Short mmCIF file of C-alpha atoms and ligand atoms in Angstrom, two decimals:
data_model
loop_
_atom_site.label_atom_id
_atom_site.label_comp_id
_atom_site.label_asym_id
_atom_site.label_seq_id
_atom_site.Cartn_x
_atom_site.Cartn_y
_atom_site.Cartn_z
CA MET A 1 95.95 110.56 67.24
CA SER A 2 95.42 107.65 64.77
CA MET A 3 93.43 104.67 65.90
CA ASP A 4 96.58 102.65 65.97
CA THR A 5 98.30 105.21 68.15
CA THR A 6 95.39 105.45 70.44
CA GLN A 7 95.19 101.69 70.94
CA ALA A 8 99.06 101.56 71.56
CA GLU A 9 98.57 104.36 74.19
CA MET A 10 95.78 102.51 75.82
CA ARG A 11 97.78 99.26 76.01
CA ARG A 12 100.77 101.01 77.59
CA SER A 13 98.70 102.76 80.22
CA PHE A 14 96.36 99.90 80.68
CA GLU A 15 93.47 102.23 80.71
CA GLN A 16 91.26 99.74 78.78
CA TYR A 17 91.20 97.72 82.10
CA PHE A 18 89.73 100.65 84.13
CA ARG A 19 86.23 102.13 84.11
CA GLN A 20 86.82 105.59 82.83
CA ASN A 21 83.50 106.82 84.22
CA ARG A 22 84.53 105.93 87.73
CA LEU A 23 87.83 108.05 87.46
CA PRO A 24 89.46 110.06 88.94
CA HIS A 25 89.71 107.62 91.83
CA LEU A 26 89.32 108.65 95.46
CA TRP A 27 92.80 107.63 96.68
CA CYS A 28 95.13 110.17 98.18
CA PRO A 29 98.00 111.68 96.18
CA GLY A 30 100.99 109.30 96.55
CA CYS A 31 98.97 106.29 97.76
CA GLY A 32 100.37 102.97 96.70
CA ASN A 33 97.07 101.36 95.93
CA GLY A 34 97.03 102.64 92.31
CA THR A 35 100.51 101.20 91.56
CA ALA A 36 99.31 97.77 92.82
CA LEU A 37 96.21 97.97 90.79
CA LYS A 38 98.21 98.74 87.53
CA CYS A 39 100.40 95.58 88.40
CA ILE A 40 97.22 93.51 88.60
CA ALA A 41 96.16 94.78 85.21
CA GLU A 42 99.43 94.18 83.65
CA ALA A 43 99.68 90.68 85.15
CA ILE A 44 96.21 89.83 83.78
CA GLU A 45 97.13 91.11 80.38
CA GLY A 46 100.11 88.77 80.19
CA MET A 47 98.07 85.73 81.13
CA GLU A 48 96.90 83.40 78.53
CA GLY A 49 93.17 82.63 78.71
CA PHE A 50 92.41 85.70 80.93
CA SER A 51 90.10 88.35 79.60
CA GLN A 52 87.78 91.03 81.01
CA ASP A 53 84.89 88.64 80.14
CA ASN A 54 86.07 85.69 82.17
CA THR A 55 87.74 87.26 85.12
CA VAL A 56 85.95 88.39 88.23
CA ILE A 57 87.44 90.75 90.80
CA VAL A 58 85.91 90.67 94.30
CA SER A 59 86.81 93.03 97.19
CA GLY A 60 85.86 93.77 100.71
CA ILE A 61 85.85 97.03 102.42
CA GLY A 62 88.65 99.64 102.88
CA CYS A 63 90.81 101.92 100.71
CA SER A 64 92.29 99.10 98.62
CA SER A 65 88.91 97.32 98.29
CA ARG A 66 87.72 100.24 96.22
CA GLY A 67 90.02 98.98 93.47
CA SER A 68 87.31 96.48 92.29
CA GLY A 69 84.97 99.39 91.38
CA TYR A 70 87.71 101.05 89.17
CA MET A 71 88.50 97.83 87.23
CA ASP A 72 86.51 97.14 84.07
CA PHE A 73 85.76 93.39 84.80
CA ASP A 74 82.91 91.75 86.33
CA THR A 75 83.31 93.02 89.85
CA VAL A 76 81.75 92.49 93.29
CA HIS A 77 82.42 95.00 96.20
CA THR A 78 81.25 92.96 99.16
CA ALA A 79 80.96 93.35 102.98
CA HIS A 80 83.90 94.00 105.31
CA GLY A 81 86.17 90.86 105.48
CA ARG A 82 83.82 88.77 103.38
CA ALA A 83 85.55 88.91 99.97
CA ILE A 84 87.02 85.34 100.25
CA PRO A 85 83.72 83.72 100.99
CA PHE A 86 81.98 85.65 98.13
CA ALA A 87 84.79 84.69 95.84
CA THR A 88 84.65 81.07 96.94
CA GLY A 89 80.99 80.93 95.98
CA ILE A 90 81.64 82.39 92.57
CA LYS A 91 84.56 79.97 91.85
CA LEU A 92 82.41 77.01 92.98
CA ALA A 93 79.44 78.00 90.88
CA ARG A 94 81.38 78.98 87.83
CA PRO A 95 84.78 77.25 87.88
CA GLU A 96 85.55 78.40 84.35
CA LEU A 97 85.95 81.94 85.65
CA ASN A 98 89.23 83.34 86.94
CA VAL A 99 88.53 84.83 90.38
CA ILE A 100 90.73 87.54 92.08
CA VAL A 101 90.30 88.97 95.43
CA ILE A 102 91.56 92.51 96.41
CA THR A 103 91.67 93.02 100.12
CA GLY A 104 93.53 95.13 102.66
CA ASP A 105 95.43 94.20 105.83
CA GLY A 106 92.50 95.04 108.15
CA ASP A 107 89.92 93.48 105.76
CA CYS A 108 91.82 90.30 105.30
CA THR A 109 93.59 89.68 108.66
CA ALA A 110 91.24 91.29 111.22
CA ILE A 111 87.56 91.06 110.41
CA GLY A 112 88.11 88.59 107.62
CA GLY A 113 90.85 86.64 109.40
CA ASN A 114 88.78 83.52 109.88
CA HIS A 115 87.66 83.51 106.32
CA PHE A 116 91.26 83.89 105.23
CA LEU A 117 92.36 80.83 107.21
CA HIS A 118 89.61 78.68 105.82
CA GLY A 119 90.15 79.91 102.25
CA CYS A 120 93.74 78.87 102.63
CA ARG A 121 93.07 75.43 104.09
CA ARG A 122 90.44 74.59 101.50
CA ASN A 123 92.90 75.63 98.69
CA VAL A 124 90.16 77.22 96.65
CA ASP A 125 91.40 78.32 93.18
CA LEU A 126 91.59 82.06 94.05
CA THR A 127 94.27 84.80 93.66
CA VAL A 128 94.14 86.99 96.70
CA ILE A 129 96.14 90.22 96.51
CA LEU A 130 96.43 91.66 100.01
CA PHE A 131 97.37 95.44 99.88
CA ASN A 132 99.22 95.85 103.17
CA ASN A 133 99.67 99.43 104.18
CA ASN A 134 100.02 98.52 107.88
CA ILE A 135 97.16 100.63 108.96
CA TYR A 136 93.34 101.16 108.61
CA GLY A 137 93.53 104.09 106.17
CA MET A 138 89.93 104.66 105.25
CA THR A 139 88.65 104.87 108.70
CA GLY A 140 91.23 107.30 110.13
CA GLY A 141 94.44 105.50 110.81
CA GLN A 142 93.68 102.87 113.51
CA SER A 143 96.13 100.03 114.23
CA SER A 144 95.64 97.08 112.03
CA PRO A 145 96.92 93.47 112.74
CA THR A 146 100.02 94.18 110.55
CA THR A 147 101.05 97.48 112.22
CA PRO A 148 104.64 96.99 113.18
CA PRO A 149 105.59 97.31 116.98
CA GLY A 150 106.18 100.77 118.19
CA LYS A 151 104.41 102.54 115.34
CA MET A 152 101.99 105.44 115.95
CA THR A 153 98.32 105.16 115.03
CA ALA A 154 95.10 106.77 115.96
CA THR A 155 94.41 103.95 118.45
CA ALA A 156 98.02 103.75 119.61
CA PRO A 157 99.25 107.32 119.99
CA TYR A 158 102.20 106.22 122.09
CA GLY A 159 103.11 103.37 119.81
CA THR A 160 101.63 99.91 119.03
CA ILE A 161 102.42 97.19 121.53
CA ASP A 162 100.49 94.36 119.77
CA ARG A 163 102.82 91.95 117.93
CA PRO A 164 102.00 92.05 114.16
CA LEU A 165 100.65 89.15 112.05
CA ASP A 166 102.69 87.93 109.14
CA ALA A 167 99.99 87.12 106.57
CA CYS A 168 102.36 85.22 104.40
CA ARG A 169 103.46 82.83 107.11
CA ILE A 170 99.85 82.43 108.16
CA ALA A 171 98.84 81.54 104.60
CA GLU A 172 101.61 78.98 104.36
CA ALA A 173 100.75 77.39 107.72
CA ALA A 174 97.01 77.35 106.88
CA GLY A 175 97.45 75.53 103.60
CA ALA A 176 97.83 78.02 100.74
CA THR A 177 99.66 76.56 97.75
CA TYR A 178 101.33 79.82 96.61
CA VAL A 179 102.59 82.62 98.87
CA ALA A 180 104.52 85.62 97.63
CA ARG A 181 105.36 89.18 98.77
CA SER A 182 106.50 92.26 96.88
CA THR A 183 106.16 95.99 97.21
CA ALA A 184 104.88 99.06 95.30
CA PHE A 185 108.49 100.06 94.78
CA HIS A 186 109.24 96.77 92.90
CA VAL A 187 106.67 97.28 90.23
CA LYS A 188 107.97 94.59 87.73
CA HIS A 189 108.55 92.10 90.53
CA LEU A 190 105.12 92.72 92.08
CA THR A 191 103.58 92.05 88.59
CA GLN A 192 105.55 88.80 88.31
CA MET A 193 104.50 87.70 91.75
CA ILE A 194 100.85 88.32 90.93
CA ALA A 195 101.23 86.49 87.56
CA GLY A 196 102.56 83.53 89.45
CA GLY A 197 99.55 83.55 91.72
CA LEU A 198 97.20 83.74 88.70
CA LYS A 199 98.92 80.67 87.23
CA ASN A 200 98.61 78.75 90.51
CA HIS A 201 95.69 76.22 90.57
CA GLY A 202 94.69 76.76 94.17
CA PHE A 203 94.73 79.39 96.76
CA ALA A 204 97.38 82.00 96.07
CA LEU A 205 98.24 84.94 98.45
CA ILE A 206 100.29 87.82 97.16
CA GLU A 207 101.03 90.43 99.83
CA ALA A 208 101.66 93.84 98.13
CA MET A 209 103.23 96.23 100.47
CA VAL A 210 101.80 99.57 99.63
CA GLN A 211 102.45 103.02 101.11
CA CYS A 212 99.80 105.02 102.85
CA PRO A 213 101.25 108.53 103.23
CA THR A 214 98.08 110.02 104.70
CA ALA A 215 97.61 107.82 107.71
CA TYR A 216 100.60 105.58 108.32
CA GLY A 217 103.28 107.79 106.82
CA ARG A 218 102.08 111.01 108.39
CA LYS A 219 101.54 109.60 111.96
CA ASN A 220 105.04 108.04 111.84
CA LYS A 221 106.79 110.99 110.12
CA MET A 222 107.96 108.88 107.24
CA GLY A 223 108.07 111.84 104.80
CA SER A 224 106.82 112.02 101.34
CA PRO A 225 105.36 109.11 99.25
CA ALA A 226 108.70 108.92 97.47
CA ALA A 227 110.45 108.58 100.87
CA MET A 228 108.14 105.82 101.85
CA LEU A 229 108.92 103.99 98.64
CA THR A 230 112.64 104.31 99.51
CA TRP A 231 111.85 102.92 102.92
CA MET A 232 110.24 99.82 101.15
CA LYS A 233 113.27 99.42 98.95
CA ASP A 234 115.61 99.58 101.90
CA SER A 235 113.46 97.31 104.10
CA SER A 236 112.85 94.45 101.76
CA VAL A 237 115.37 91.62 101.04
CA MET A 238 115.04 89.18 98.13
CA LYS A 239 114.19 85.71 99.41
CA ALA A 240 117.37 84.07 98.26
CA ALA A 241 119.43 86.72 100.24
CA TRP A 242 116.97 86.55 103.19
CA ASP A 243 117.52 82.78 103.52
CA LYS A 244 121.33 83.41 103.98
CA LEU A 245 120.91 86.13 106.62
CA PRO A 246 121.87 85.08 110.17
CA PRO A 247 118.92 85.39 112.65
CA GLU A 248 120.27 88.55 114.33
CA LYS A 249 120.09 90.39 110.99
CA ARG A 250 116.49 89.44 110.38
CA THR A 251 115.25 92.37 112.38
CA PRO A 252 111.52 93.45 112.57
CA GLU A 253 112.29 96.35 110.22
CA LYS A 254 113.15 93.98 107.38
CA PHE A 255 111.09 91.58 105.45
CA PRO A 256 111.62 89.08 102.59
CA ILE A 257 110.12 89.48 99.21
CA GLY A 258 109.68 87.07 96.34
CA LEU A 259 108.07 83.65 96.13
CA LEU A 260 108.08 82.59 99.75
CA TYR A 261 106.30 79.28 99.44
CA GLU A 262 104.83 76.99 96.85
CA CYS A 263 103.48 73.46 96.92
CA ALA A 264 101.04 71.04 95.30
CA GLY A 265 97.62 70.41 96.80
CA GLU A 266 94.17 69.27 95.73
CA GLU A 267 92.01 72.25 94.71
CA TYR A 268 88.76 72.53 96.48
CA GLY A 269 86.54 72.88 93.46
CA MET A 270 87.92 69.77 91.90
CA ALA A 271 87.35 67.78 95.20
CA ASN A 272 83.80 69.25 95.33
CA ALA A 273 83.07 68.23 91.80
CA GLU A 274 84.05 64.71 92.69
CA ILE A 275 81.78 64.68 95.60
CA GLN A 276 78.96 65.91 93.30
CA ARG A 277 79.75 63.10 90.87
CA ARG A 278 79.65 60.51 93.66
CA ALA A 279 76.25 61.91 94.89
CA GLY A 280 74.84 61.53 91.46
CA GLY A 281 75.23 65.01 89.99
CA LEU A 282 73.47 66.97 92.73
FE1 SF4 B 1 95.81 105.45 100.37
FE2 SF4 B 1 96.06 105.83 102.91
FE3 SF4 B 1 94.72 107.65 101.49
FE4 SF4 B 1 93.73 105.30 101.97
S1 SF4 B 1 94.19 106.83 103.49
S2 SF4 B 1 93.69 106.28 100.01
S3 SF4 B 1 95.57 103.94 101.93
S4 SF4 B 1 96.92 107.19 101.21
#
């Protein structure tokens, strides 16, 4: 291949954004994490002012959190549930950097749930991409806070009875200024939702529904990864259509996707800079 062809191929596959010496990845065949990771790379590529040298990716612990190690940016793979505080510190110390968090449903809404709430309410300029596979995949398929009712997990062999958390509604209530959801089936749409979060000057949450065929799919007899993608397509409803649905049609099996909430709000780093100015540049 000529140099031009090679570069064109790299651009199309986005491989320049991935650490080749860390591949192949450890994810199971058919896992949705890789799709979401590619959407992040594509969204970054389309953002003016974003480069591999001024963008930091921070993750916690879990299958999805391994994504930071595969991406060729400045990356930090932190402790379980602690990605948002680490990212907050990076953003406050180096406000000129773009800071992205990759987290999972267990990492973000269980052990990291408190940090999630306070990141939202502070409106720190972070883009948090929550890979929601409805289960703890890495540790063997235990129930997570987003496991839907009645679903089988390693810790609920007769079906989950806990009511699930809706991370998007929590983010909105807690003070996030951009909240969106999409799925690994809606690749272009997911990329657009992430791009919107990158543009937002404040705390952005993008919930990316991703399939976990090994733990969630297998325990719930959901079929192949392709069948799980079809399930996502059939379960999701665009926000505009969702808003017109009568309450009885908003069943637990369905969920809205799109930009769910957006508002203006003072960004935490700007407020902190003002406090430092008042304190005499401490
Ligand atoms: Fe993906 Fe599930 Fe395998 Fe983890 S256990 S890599 S989430 S398919």
